mmCIF file of C-alpha atoms in Angstrom:
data_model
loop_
_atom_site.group_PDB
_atom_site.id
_atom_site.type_symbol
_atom_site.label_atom_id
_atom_site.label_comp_id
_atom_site.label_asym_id
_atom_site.label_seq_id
_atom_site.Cartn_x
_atom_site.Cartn_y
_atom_site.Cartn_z
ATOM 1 C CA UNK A 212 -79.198 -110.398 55.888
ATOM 2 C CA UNK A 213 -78.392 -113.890 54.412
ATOM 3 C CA UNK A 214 -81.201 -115.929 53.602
ATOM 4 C CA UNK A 215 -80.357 -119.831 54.059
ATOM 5 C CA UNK A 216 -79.806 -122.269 50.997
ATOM 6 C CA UNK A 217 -82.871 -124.086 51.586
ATOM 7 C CA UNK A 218 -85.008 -120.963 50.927
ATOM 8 C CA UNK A 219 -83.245 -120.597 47.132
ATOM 9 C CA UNK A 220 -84.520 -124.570 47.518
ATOM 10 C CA UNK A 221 -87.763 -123.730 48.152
ATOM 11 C CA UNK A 222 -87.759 -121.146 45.879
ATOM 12 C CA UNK A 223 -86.577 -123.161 43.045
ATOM 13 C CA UNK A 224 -89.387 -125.819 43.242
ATOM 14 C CA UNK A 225 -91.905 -122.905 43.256
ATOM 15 C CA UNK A 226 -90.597 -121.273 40.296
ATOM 16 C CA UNK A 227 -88.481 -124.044 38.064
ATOM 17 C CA UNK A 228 -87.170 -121.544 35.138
ATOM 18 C CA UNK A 229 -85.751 -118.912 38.105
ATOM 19 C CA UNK A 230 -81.996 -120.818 37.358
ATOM 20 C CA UNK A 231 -80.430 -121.702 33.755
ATOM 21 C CA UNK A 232 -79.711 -124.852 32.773
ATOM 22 C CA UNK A 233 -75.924 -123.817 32.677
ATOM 23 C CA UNK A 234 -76.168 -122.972 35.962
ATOM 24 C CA UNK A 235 -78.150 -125.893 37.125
ATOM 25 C CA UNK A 236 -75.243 -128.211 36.232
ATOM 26 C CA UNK A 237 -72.528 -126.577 38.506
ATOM 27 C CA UNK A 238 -73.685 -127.475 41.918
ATOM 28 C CA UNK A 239 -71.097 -124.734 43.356
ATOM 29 C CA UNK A 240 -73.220 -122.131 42.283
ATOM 30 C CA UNK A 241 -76.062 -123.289 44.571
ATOM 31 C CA UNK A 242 -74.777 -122.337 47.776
ATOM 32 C CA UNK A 243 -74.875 -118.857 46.909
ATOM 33 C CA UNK A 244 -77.287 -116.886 49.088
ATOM 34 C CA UNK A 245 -80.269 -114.227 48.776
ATOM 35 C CA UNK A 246 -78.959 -111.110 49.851
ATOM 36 C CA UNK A 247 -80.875 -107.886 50.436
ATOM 37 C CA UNK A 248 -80.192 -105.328 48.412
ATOM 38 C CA UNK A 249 -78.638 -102.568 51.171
ATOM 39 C CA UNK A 250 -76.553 -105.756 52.213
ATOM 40 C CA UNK A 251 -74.971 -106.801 48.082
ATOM 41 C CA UNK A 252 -73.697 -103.106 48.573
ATOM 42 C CA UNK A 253 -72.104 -104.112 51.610
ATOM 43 C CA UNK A 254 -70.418 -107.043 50.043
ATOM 44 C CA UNK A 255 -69.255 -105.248 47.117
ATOM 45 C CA UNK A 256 -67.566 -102.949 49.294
ATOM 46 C CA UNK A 257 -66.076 -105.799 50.833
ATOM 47 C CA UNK A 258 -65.265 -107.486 48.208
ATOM 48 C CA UNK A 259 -63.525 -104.059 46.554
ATOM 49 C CA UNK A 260 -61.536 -103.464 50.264
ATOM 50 C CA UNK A 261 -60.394 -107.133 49.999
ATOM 51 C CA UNK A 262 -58.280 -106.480 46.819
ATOM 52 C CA UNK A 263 -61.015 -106.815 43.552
ATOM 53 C CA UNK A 264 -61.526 -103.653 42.891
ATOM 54 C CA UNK A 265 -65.345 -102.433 41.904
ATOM 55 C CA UNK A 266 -63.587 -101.494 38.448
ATOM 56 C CA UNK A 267 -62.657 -104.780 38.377
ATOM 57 C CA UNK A 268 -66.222 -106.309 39.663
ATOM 58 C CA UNK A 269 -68.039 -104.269 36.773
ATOM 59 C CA UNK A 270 -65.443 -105.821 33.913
ATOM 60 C CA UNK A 271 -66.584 -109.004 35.103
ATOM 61 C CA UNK A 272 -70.384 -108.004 35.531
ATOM 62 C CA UNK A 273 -70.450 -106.593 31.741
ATOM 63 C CA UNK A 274 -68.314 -109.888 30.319
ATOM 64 C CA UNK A 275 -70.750 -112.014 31.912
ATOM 65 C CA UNK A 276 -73.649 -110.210 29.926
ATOM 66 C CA UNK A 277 -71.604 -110.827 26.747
ATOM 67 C CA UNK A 278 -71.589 -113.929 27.607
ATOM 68 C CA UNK A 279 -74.983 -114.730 27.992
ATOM 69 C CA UNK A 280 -76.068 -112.461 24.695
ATOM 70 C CA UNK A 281 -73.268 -114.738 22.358
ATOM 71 C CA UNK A 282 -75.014 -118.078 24.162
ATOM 72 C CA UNK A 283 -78.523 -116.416 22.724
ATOM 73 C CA UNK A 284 -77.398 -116.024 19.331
ATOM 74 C CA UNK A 285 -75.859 -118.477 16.836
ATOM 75 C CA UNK A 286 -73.437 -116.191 15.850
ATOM 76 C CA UNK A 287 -72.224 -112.194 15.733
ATOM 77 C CA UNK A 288 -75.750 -110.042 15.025
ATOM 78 C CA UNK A 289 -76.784 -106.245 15.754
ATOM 79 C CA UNK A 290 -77.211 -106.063 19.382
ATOM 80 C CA UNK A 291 -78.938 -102.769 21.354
ATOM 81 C CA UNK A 292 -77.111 -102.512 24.462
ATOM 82 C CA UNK A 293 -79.263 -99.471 26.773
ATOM 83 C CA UNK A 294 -77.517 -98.218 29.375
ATOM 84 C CA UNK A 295 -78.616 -96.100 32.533
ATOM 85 C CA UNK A 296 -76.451 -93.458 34.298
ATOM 86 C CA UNK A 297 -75.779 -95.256 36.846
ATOM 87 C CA UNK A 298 -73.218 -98.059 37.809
ATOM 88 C CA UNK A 299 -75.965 -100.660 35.948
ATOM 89 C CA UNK A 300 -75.717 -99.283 32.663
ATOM 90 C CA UNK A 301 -71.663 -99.158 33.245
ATOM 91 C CA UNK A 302 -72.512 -102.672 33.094
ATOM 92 C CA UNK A 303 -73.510 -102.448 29.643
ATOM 93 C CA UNK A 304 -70.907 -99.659 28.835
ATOM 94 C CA UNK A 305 -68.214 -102.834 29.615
ATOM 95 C CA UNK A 306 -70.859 -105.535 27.547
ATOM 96 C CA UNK A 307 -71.056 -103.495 24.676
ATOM 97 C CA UNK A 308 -67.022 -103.321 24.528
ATOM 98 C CA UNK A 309 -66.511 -106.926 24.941
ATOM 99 C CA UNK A 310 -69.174 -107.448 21.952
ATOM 100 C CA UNK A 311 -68.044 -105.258 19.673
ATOM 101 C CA UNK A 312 -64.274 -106.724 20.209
ATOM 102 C CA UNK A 313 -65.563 -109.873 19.601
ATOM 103 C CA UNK A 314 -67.096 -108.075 16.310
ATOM 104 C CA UNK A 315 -70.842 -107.905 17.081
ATOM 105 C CA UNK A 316 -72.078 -104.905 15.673
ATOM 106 C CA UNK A 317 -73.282 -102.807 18.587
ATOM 107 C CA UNK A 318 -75.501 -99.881 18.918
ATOM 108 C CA UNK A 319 -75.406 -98.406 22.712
ATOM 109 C CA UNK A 320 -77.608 -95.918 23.927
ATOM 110 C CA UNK A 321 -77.091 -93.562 26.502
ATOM 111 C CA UNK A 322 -78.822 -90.183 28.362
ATOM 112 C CA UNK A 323 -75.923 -88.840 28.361
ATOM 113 C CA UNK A 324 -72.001 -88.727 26.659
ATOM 114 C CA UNK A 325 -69.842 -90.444 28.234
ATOM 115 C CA UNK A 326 -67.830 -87.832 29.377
ATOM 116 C CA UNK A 327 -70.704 -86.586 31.939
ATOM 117 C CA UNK A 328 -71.353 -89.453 33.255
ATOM 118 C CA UNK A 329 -70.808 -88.947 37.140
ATOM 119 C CA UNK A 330 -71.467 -92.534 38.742
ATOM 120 C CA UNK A 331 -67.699 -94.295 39.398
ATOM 121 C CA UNK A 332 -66.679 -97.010 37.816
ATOM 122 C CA UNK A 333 -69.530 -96.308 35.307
ATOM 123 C CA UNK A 334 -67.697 -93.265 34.089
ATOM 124 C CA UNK A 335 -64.504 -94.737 33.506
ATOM 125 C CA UNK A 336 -65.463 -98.218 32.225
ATOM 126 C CA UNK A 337 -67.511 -95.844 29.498
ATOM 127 C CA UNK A 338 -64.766 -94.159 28.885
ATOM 128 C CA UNK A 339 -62.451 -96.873 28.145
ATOM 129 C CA UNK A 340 -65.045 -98.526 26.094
ATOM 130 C CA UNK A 341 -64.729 -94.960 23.953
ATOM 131 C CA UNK A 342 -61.036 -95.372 23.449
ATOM 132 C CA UNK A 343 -61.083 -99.121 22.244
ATOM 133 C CA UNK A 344 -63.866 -98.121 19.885
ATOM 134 C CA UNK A 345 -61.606 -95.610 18.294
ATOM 135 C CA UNK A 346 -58.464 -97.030 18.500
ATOM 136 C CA UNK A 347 -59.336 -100.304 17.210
ATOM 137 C CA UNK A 348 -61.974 -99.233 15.001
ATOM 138 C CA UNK A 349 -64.589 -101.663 16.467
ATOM 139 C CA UNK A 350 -68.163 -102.214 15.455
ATOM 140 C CA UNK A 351 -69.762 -99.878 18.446
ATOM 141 C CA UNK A 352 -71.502 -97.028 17.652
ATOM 142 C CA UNK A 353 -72.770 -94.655 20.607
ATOM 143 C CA UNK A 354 -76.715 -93.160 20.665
ATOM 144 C CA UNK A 355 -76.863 -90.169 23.188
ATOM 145 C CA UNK A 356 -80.087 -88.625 24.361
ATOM 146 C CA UNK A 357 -82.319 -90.104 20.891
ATOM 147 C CA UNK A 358 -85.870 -89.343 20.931
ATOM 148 C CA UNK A 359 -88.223 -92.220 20.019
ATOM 149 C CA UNK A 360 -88.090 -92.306 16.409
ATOM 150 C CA UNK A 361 -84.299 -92.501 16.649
ATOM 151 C CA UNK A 362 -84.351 -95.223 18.985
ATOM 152 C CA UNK A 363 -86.993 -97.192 17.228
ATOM 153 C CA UNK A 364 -84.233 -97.119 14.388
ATOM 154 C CA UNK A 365 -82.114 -98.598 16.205
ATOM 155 C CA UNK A 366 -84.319 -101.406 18.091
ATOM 156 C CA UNK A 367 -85.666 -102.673 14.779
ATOM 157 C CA UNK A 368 -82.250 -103.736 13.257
ATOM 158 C CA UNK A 369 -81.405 -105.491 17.078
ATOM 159 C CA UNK A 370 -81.073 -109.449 17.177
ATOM 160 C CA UNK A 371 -80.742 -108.589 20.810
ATOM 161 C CA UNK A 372 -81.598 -106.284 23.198
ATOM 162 C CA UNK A 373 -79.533 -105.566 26.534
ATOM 163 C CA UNK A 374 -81.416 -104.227 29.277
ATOM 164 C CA UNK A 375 -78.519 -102.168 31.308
ATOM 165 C CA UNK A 376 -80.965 -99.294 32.800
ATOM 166 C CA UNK A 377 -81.890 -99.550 36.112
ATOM 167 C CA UNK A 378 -79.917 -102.170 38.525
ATOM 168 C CA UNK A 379 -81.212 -102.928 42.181
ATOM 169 C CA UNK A 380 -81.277 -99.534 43.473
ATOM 170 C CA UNK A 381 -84.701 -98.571 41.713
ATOM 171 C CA UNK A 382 -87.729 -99.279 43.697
ATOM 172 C CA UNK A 383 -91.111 -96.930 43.167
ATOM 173 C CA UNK A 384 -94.565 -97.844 41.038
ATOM 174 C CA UNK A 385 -93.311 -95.694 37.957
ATOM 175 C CA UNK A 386 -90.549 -95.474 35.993
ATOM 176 C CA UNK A 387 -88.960 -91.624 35.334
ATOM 177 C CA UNK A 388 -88.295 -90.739 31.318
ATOM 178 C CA UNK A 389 -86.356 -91.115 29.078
ATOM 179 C CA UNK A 390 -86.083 -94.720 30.457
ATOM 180 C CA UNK A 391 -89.812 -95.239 30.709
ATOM 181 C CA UNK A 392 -90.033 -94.393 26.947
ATOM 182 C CA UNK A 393 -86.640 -97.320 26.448
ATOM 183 C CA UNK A 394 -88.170 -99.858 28.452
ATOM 184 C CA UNK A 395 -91.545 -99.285 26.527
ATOM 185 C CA UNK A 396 -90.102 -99.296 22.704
ATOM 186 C CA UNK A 397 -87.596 -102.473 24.161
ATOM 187 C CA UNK A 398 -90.904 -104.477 25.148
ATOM 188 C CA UNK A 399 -92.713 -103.807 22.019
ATOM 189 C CA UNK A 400 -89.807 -104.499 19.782
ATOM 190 C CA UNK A 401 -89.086 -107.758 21.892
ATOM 191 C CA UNK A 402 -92.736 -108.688 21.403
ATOM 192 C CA UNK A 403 -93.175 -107.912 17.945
ATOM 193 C CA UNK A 404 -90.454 -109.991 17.189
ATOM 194 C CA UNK A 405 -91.599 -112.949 19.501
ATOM 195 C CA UNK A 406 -94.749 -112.885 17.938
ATOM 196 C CA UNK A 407 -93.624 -114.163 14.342
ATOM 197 C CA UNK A 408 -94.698 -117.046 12.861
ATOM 198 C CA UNK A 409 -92.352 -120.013 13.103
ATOM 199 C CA UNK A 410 -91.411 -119.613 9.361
ATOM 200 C CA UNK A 411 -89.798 -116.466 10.796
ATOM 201 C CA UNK A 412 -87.621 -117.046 13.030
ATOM 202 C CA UNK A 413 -84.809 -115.992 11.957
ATOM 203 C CA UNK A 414 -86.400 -111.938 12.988
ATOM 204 C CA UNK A 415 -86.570 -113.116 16.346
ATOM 205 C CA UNK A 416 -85.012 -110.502 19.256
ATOM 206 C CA UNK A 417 -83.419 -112.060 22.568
ATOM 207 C CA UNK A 418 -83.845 -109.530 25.798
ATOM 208 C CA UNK A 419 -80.969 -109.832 28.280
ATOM 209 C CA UNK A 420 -81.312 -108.201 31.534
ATOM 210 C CA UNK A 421 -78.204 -107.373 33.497
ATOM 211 C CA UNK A 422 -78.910 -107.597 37.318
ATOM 212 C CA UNK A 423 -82.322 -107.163 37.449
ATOM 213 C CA UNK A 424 -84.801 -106.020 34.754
ATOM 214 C CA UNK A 425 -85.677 -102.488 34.643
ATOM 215 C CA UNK A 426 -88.534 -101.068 36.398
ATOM 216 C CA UNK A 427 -88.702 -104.567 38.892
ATOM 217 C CA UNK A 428 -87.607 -104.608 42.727
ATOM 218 C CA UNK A 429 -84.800 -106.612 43.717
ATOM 219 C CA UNK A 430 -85.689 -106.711 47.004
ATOM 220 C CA UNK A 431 -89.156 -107.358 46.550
ATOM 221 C CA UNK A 432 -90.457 -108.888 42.977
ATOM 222 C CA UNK A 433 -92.671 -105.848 42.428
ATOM 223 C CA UNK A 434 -92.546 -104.500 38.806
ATOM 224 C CA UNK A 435 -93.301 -100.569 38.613
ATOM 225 C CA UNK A 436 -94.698 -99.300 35.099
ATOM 226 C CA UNK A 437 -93.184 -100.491 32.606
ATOM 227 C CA UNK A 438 -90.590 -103.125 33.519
ATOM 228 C CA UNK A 439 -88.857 -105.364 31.281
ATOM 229 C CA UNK A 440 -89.766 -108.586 29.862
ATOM 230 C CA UNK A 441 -86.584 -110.228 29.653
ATOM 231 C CA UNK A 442 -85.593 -113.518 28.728
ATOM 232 C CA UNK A 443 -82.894 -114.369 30.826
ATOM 233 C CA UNK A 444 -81.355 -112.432 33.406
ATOM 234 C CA UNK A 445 -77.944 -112.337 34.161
ATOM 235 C CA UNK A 446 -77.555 -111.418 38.445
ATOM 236 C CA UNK A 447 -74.173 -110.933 39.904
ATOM 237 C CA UNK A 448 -72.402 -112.231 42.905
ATOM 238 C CA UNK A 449 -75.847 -113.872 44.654
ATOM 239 C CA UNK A 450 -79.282 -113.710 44.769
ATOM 240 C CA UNK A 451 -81.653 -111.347 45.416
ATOM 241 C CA UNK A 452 -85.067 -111.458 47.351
ATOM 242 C CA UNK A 453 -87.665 -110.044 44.438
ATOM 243 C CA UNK A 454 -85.433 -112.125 41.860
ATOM 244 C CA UNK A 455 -86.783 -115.286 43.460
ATOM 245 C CA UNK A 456 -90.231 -114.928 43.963
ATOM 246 C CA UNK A 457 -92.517 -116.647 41.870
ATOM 247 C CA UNK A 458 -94.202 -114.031 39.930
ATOM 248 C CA UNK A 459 -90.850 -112.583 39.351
ATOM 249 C CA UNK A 460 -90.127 -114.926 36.363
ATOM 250 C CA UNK A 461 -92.505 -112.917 33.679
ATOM 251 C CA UNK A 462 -89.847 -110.456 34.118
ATOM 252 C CA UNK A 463 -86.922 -112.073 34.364
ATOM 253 C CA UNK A 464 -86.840 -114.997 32.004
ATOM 254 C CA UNK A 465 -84.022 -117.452 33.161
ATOM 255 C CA UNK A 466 -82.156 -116.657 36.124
ATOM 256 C CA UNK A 467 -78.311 -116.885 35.479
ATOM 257 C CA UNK A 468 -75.822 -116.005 38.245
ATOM 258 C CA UNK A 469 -72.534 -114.410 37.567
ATOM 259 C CA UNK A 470 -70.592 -115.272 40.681
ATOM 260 C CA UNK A 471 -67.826 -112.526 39.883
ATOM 261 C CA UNK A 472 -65.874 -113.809 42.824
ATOM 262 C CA UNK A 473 -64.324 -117.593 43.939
ATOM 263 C CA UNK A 474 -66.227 -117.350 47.955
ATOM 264 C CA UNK A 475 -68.385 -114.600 49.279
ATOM 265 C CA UNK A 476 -67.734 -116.466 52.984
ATOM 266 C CA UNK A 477 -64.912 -114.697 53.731
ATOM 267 C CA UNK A 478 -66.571 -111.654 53.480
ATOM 268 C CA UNK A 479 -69.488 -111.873 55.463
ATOM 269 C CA UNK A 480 -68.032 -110.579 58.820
ATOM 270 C CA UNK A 481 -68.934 -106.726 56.931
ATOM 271 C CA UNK A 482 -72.941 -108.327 56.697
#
């Protein structure tokens, strides 16, 4: 179901931070719709059956993160990209590739190798982040399965943290381990940091969501236990209905929309 411009209007004066002031300036941007979540799958499959492949629509999804993590940070600094199982954390299986190439040092964490991943194109975009790592010796080094201690490691020498967990299929009041445990040690590391004294700044940690923070509803704003606290969140193609509702923003941070794709229009005959 589409949801007309004038409710992202609405939305907008009710909750001024929901869009990034990068985003604010390209008026294009602001014809994109809300979409319920059962109907971005349908567009994605349209999208893929109209010649961009979803391959191609998670390359996109995980540069866009990228992006918004090198716009956080002055310049190339340890960045803790978590990824799910699932066709979000590909998303951060393709960020964490485009990072390191640009020569961030990158730690990415994962429940699993990448090998047994079974979500598609998750599998193979983690896979071909694998082979550039090795073949051009870049700065990424892979975490499988750590317990808490290890990750903790890991989280305290972050500049910034990439939430690539759960995307906009998770709904539910509580979050399953090991990504409760993530999410958990990611807010506290995030907050720690945040908390430092001005004279400190430089220890500050940015939190970049990718689609939707972990643990929160796309389709309806409601944050299970625990859920992100992110400071911006990068959400592809359009909207979604729990990203614009007010209370939303203490878990998203700044909206940004990755528009993936020139025009959804033609594609909303499969809606």
């Amino acid at each position: 179901m589409f949801l007309c411009a004038r409710y992202v209007g609405q939305q907008l004066e009710r909750n001024p931070h929901m869009i990034g002031e990068d985003i604010e300036k390209d008026s294009g941007f602001e014809h994109r719709p809300v979409l319920d979540v059962a109907d971005v799958a349908k567009l994605e499959q349209a999208i893929a059956a109209g010649g961009t492949s979803l391959a191609e629509l998670m390359e996109r999804a995980g540069n866009a993160i990228a992006d918004e993590v090198q716009a956080q940070l002055a310049g190339p600094a340890p960045v803790v990209v978590l990824c799910g199982s699932g066709n979000n954390g590909g998303d951060g299986w393709v960020c964490a590739r485009a990072l390191a190439q640009a020569g961030w040092p990158v730690t990415l964490v994962t429940p699993r190798p990448a090998e047994a991943l079974t979500a598609e194109p998750a599998h193979s975009a983690a896979l071909k982040a694998l082979a550039a790592a090795q073949t051009n010796q870049l700065p990424l080094t892979v975490l499988v399965a750590p317990n808490a201690e290890q990750l903790k490691l890991g989280l305290n020498e972050a500049h910034c943290i990439v939430d690539a967990i759960l995307g906009t299929g998770f709904s539910g009041t509580e979050v399953r381990e090991p990504y409760a445990t993530w999410i958990k040690l990611a807010n506290q590391r995030h907050e720690s940091a945040s908390s430092r004294k001005p004279a400190e700044d430089a220890g500050a940690v940015c939190l970049v969501a990718a689609d939707v923070p972990s643990g929160m509803s796309a389709q309806t704003g409601l944050a299970a236990q625990p859920c992100i606290h992110a400071d911006a969140t990068v959400t592809m193609i359009v909207y979604k209905p729990g990203l614009v509702e007010p209370e939303a923003a203490r878990w998203t941070g700044s909206m940004k929309l990755a528009p993936l794709v020139n025009s959804i229009g033609r594609y909303s005959d499969a809606l």
